[in-house]
Amino acid sequence: MKKIIHVKGMGCMNCVHHVKEALEGLEGVTGADVSLDTNTAVITSAKDIADSAITAAIEDAGYDVAKIEAA
């Protein structure tokens, strides 16, 4: 399954790294592609991951989630 997360607050490649690391730390996530240009992250996972878990991981990394949608 894939989800697109719209992330607020990223301003540099270090931010991209922090968001990617936070998402890849979630159980079940098999990949995370984070784009500074579009302020989005696309995660792939073997199982459904709750939006609340995704939001918590990104907020713990210091960023905000604008929207999460299925891809």
PDB file of C-alpha atoms in Angstrom:
ATOM      1  CA  MET A   1       0.000   0.000   0.000  1.00  0.00           C
ATOM      2  CA  LYS A   2       1.096   3.587  -0.551  1.00  0.00           C
ATOM      3  CA  LYS A   3       0.270   6.847   1.189  1.00  0.00           C
ATOM      4  CA  ILE A   4       1.196  10.421   0.317  1.00  0.00           C
ATOM      5  CA  ILE A   5       1.922  12.698   3.246  1.00  0.00           C
ATOM      6  CA  HIS A   6       1.987  16.472   2.795  1.00  0.00           C
ATOM      7  CA  VAL A   7       4.597  17.770   5.251  1.00  0.00           C
ATOM      8  CA  LYS A   8       4.875  21.348   6.510  1.00  0.00           C
ATOM      9  CA  GLY A   9       8.060  22.857   7.885  1.00  0.00           C
ATOM     10  CA  MET A  10      10.774  21.240   5.761  1.00  0.00           C
ATOM     11  CA  GLY A  11      13.336  23.762   4.542  1.00  0.00           C
ATOM     12  CA  CYS A  12      16.495  21.834   3.691  1.00  0.00           C
ATOM     13  CA  MET A  13      17.885  18.415   2.847  1.00  0.00           C
ATOM     14  CA  ASN A  14      18.575  17.809   6.541  1.00  0.00           C
ATOM     15  CA  CYS A  15      14.825  18.151   7.127  1.00  0.00           C
ATOM     16  CA  VAL A  16      14.180  15.620   4.360  1.00  0.00           C
ATOM     17  CA  HIS A  17      16.559  13.199   6.079  1.00  0.00           C
ATOM     18  CA  HIS A  18      14.803  13.615   9.448  1.00  0.00           C
ATOM     19  CA  VAL A  19      11.355  12.984   7.949  1.00  0.00           C
ATOM     20  CA  LYS A  20      12.597   9.983   5.951  1.00  0.00           C
ATOM     21  CA  GLU A  21      14.250   8.502   9.027  1.00  0.00           C
ATOM     22  CA  ALA A  22      11.102   9.033  11.124  1.00  0.00           C
ATOM     23  CA  LEU A  23       8.883   7.338   8.544  1.00  0.00           C
ATOM     24  CA  GLU A  24      11.249   4.428   7.948  1.00  0.00           C
ATOM     25  CA  GLY A  25      11.220   3.837  11.707  1.00  0.00           C
ATOM     26  CA  LEU A  26       7.527   2.958  11.634  1.00  0.00           C
ATOM     27  CA  GLU A  27       6.789  -0.749  11.819  1.00  0.00           C
ATOM     28  CA  GLY A  28       5.670  -2.052   8.437  1.00  0.00           C
ATOM     29  CA  VAL A  29       7.125   0.750   6.308  1.00  0.00           C
ATOM     30  CA  THR A  30       9.173  -0.743   3.477  1.00  0.00           C
ATOM     31  CA  GLY A  31      10.202   2.544   1.866  1.00  0.00           C
ATOM     32  CA  ALA A  32       9.902   6.306   2.164  1.00  0.00           C
ATOM     33  CA  ASP A  33      10.617   8.859  -0.559  1.00  0.00           C
ATOM     34  CA  VAL A  34      10.643  12.443   0.703  1.00  0.00           C
ATOM     35  CA  SER A  35      10.689  15.465  -1.609  1.00  0.00           C
ATOM     36  CA  LEU A  36      11.696  18.951  -0.530  1.00  0.00           C
ATOM     37  CA  ASP A  37      10.447  20.386  -3.846  1.00  0.00           C
ATOM     38  CA  THR A  38       6.868  19.213  -3.291  1.00  0.00           C
ATOM     39  CA  ASN A  39       6.952  18.964   0.525  1.00  0.00           C
ATOM     40  CA  THR A  40       5.614  15.443   0.315  1.00  0.00           C
ATOM     41  CA  ALA A  41       6.586  11.998   1.456  1.00  0.00           C
ATOM     42  CA  VAL A  42       5.418   8.790  -0.196  1.00  0.00           C
ATOM     43  CA  ILE A  43       5.562   5.688   1.963  1.00  0.00           C
ATOM     44  CA  THR A  44       5.114   2.103   0.908  1.00  0.00           C
ATOM     45  CA  SER A  45       4.195  -0.533   3.435  1.00  0.00           C
ATOM     46  CA  ALA A  46       3.354  -4.189   3.685  1.00  0.00           C
ATOM     47  CA  LYS A  47       0.384  -3.447   5.943  1.00  0.00           C
ATOM     48  CA  ASP A  48      -1.961  -0.572   6.698  1.00  0.00           C
ATOM     49  CA  ILE A  49      -0.376   2.042   8.933  1.00  0.00           C
ATOM     50  CA  ALA A  50      -2.676   4.337  10.885  1.00  0.00           C
ATOM     51  CA  ASP A  51      -2.608   7.982   9.880  1.00  0.00           C
ATOM     52  CA  SER A  52      -2.247   8.846  13.567  1.00  0.00           C
ATOM     53  CA  ALA A  53       1.005   6.837  13.762  1.00  0.00           C
ATOM     54  CA  ILE A  54       2.364   8.597  10.667  1.00  0.00           C
ATOM     55  CA  THR A  55       1.401  12.001  12.040  1.00  0.00           C
ATOM     56  CA  ALA A  56       2.966  11.234  15.432  1.00  0.00           C
ATOM     57  CA  ALA A  57       6.261  10.136  13.841  1.00  0.00           C
ATOM     58  CA  ILE A  58       6.509  13.301  11.741  1.00  0.00           C
ATOM     59  CA  GLU A  59       5.529  15.572  14.629  1.00  0.00           C
ATOM     60  CA  ASP A  60       8.092  13.854  16.885  1.00  0.00           C
ATOM     61  CA  ALA A  61      10.695  14.729  14.233  1.00  0.00           C
ATOM     62  CA  GLY A  62       9.653  18.389  14.499  1.00  0.00           C
ATOM     63  CA  TYR A  63       7.401  18.851  11.456  1.00  0.00           C
ATOM     64  CA  ASP A  64       3.678  19.101  10.784  1.00  0.00           C
ATOM     65  CA  VAL A  65       1.342  17.068   8.600  1.00  0.00           C
ATOM     66  CA  ALA A  66      -1.008  19.023   6.338  1.00  0.00           C
ATOM     67  CA  LYS A  67      -2.762  16.020   4.792  1.00  0.00           C
ATOM     68  CA  ILE A  68      -2.431  12.260   4.297  1.00  0.00           C
ATOM     69  CA  GLU A  69      -3.960  10.561   1.277  1.00  0.00           C
ATOM     70  CA  ALA A  70      -3.937   7.141  -0.328  1.00  0.00           C
ATOM     71  CA  ALA A  71      -1.824   6.848  -3.444  1.00  0.00           C
TER      72      ALA A  71
END
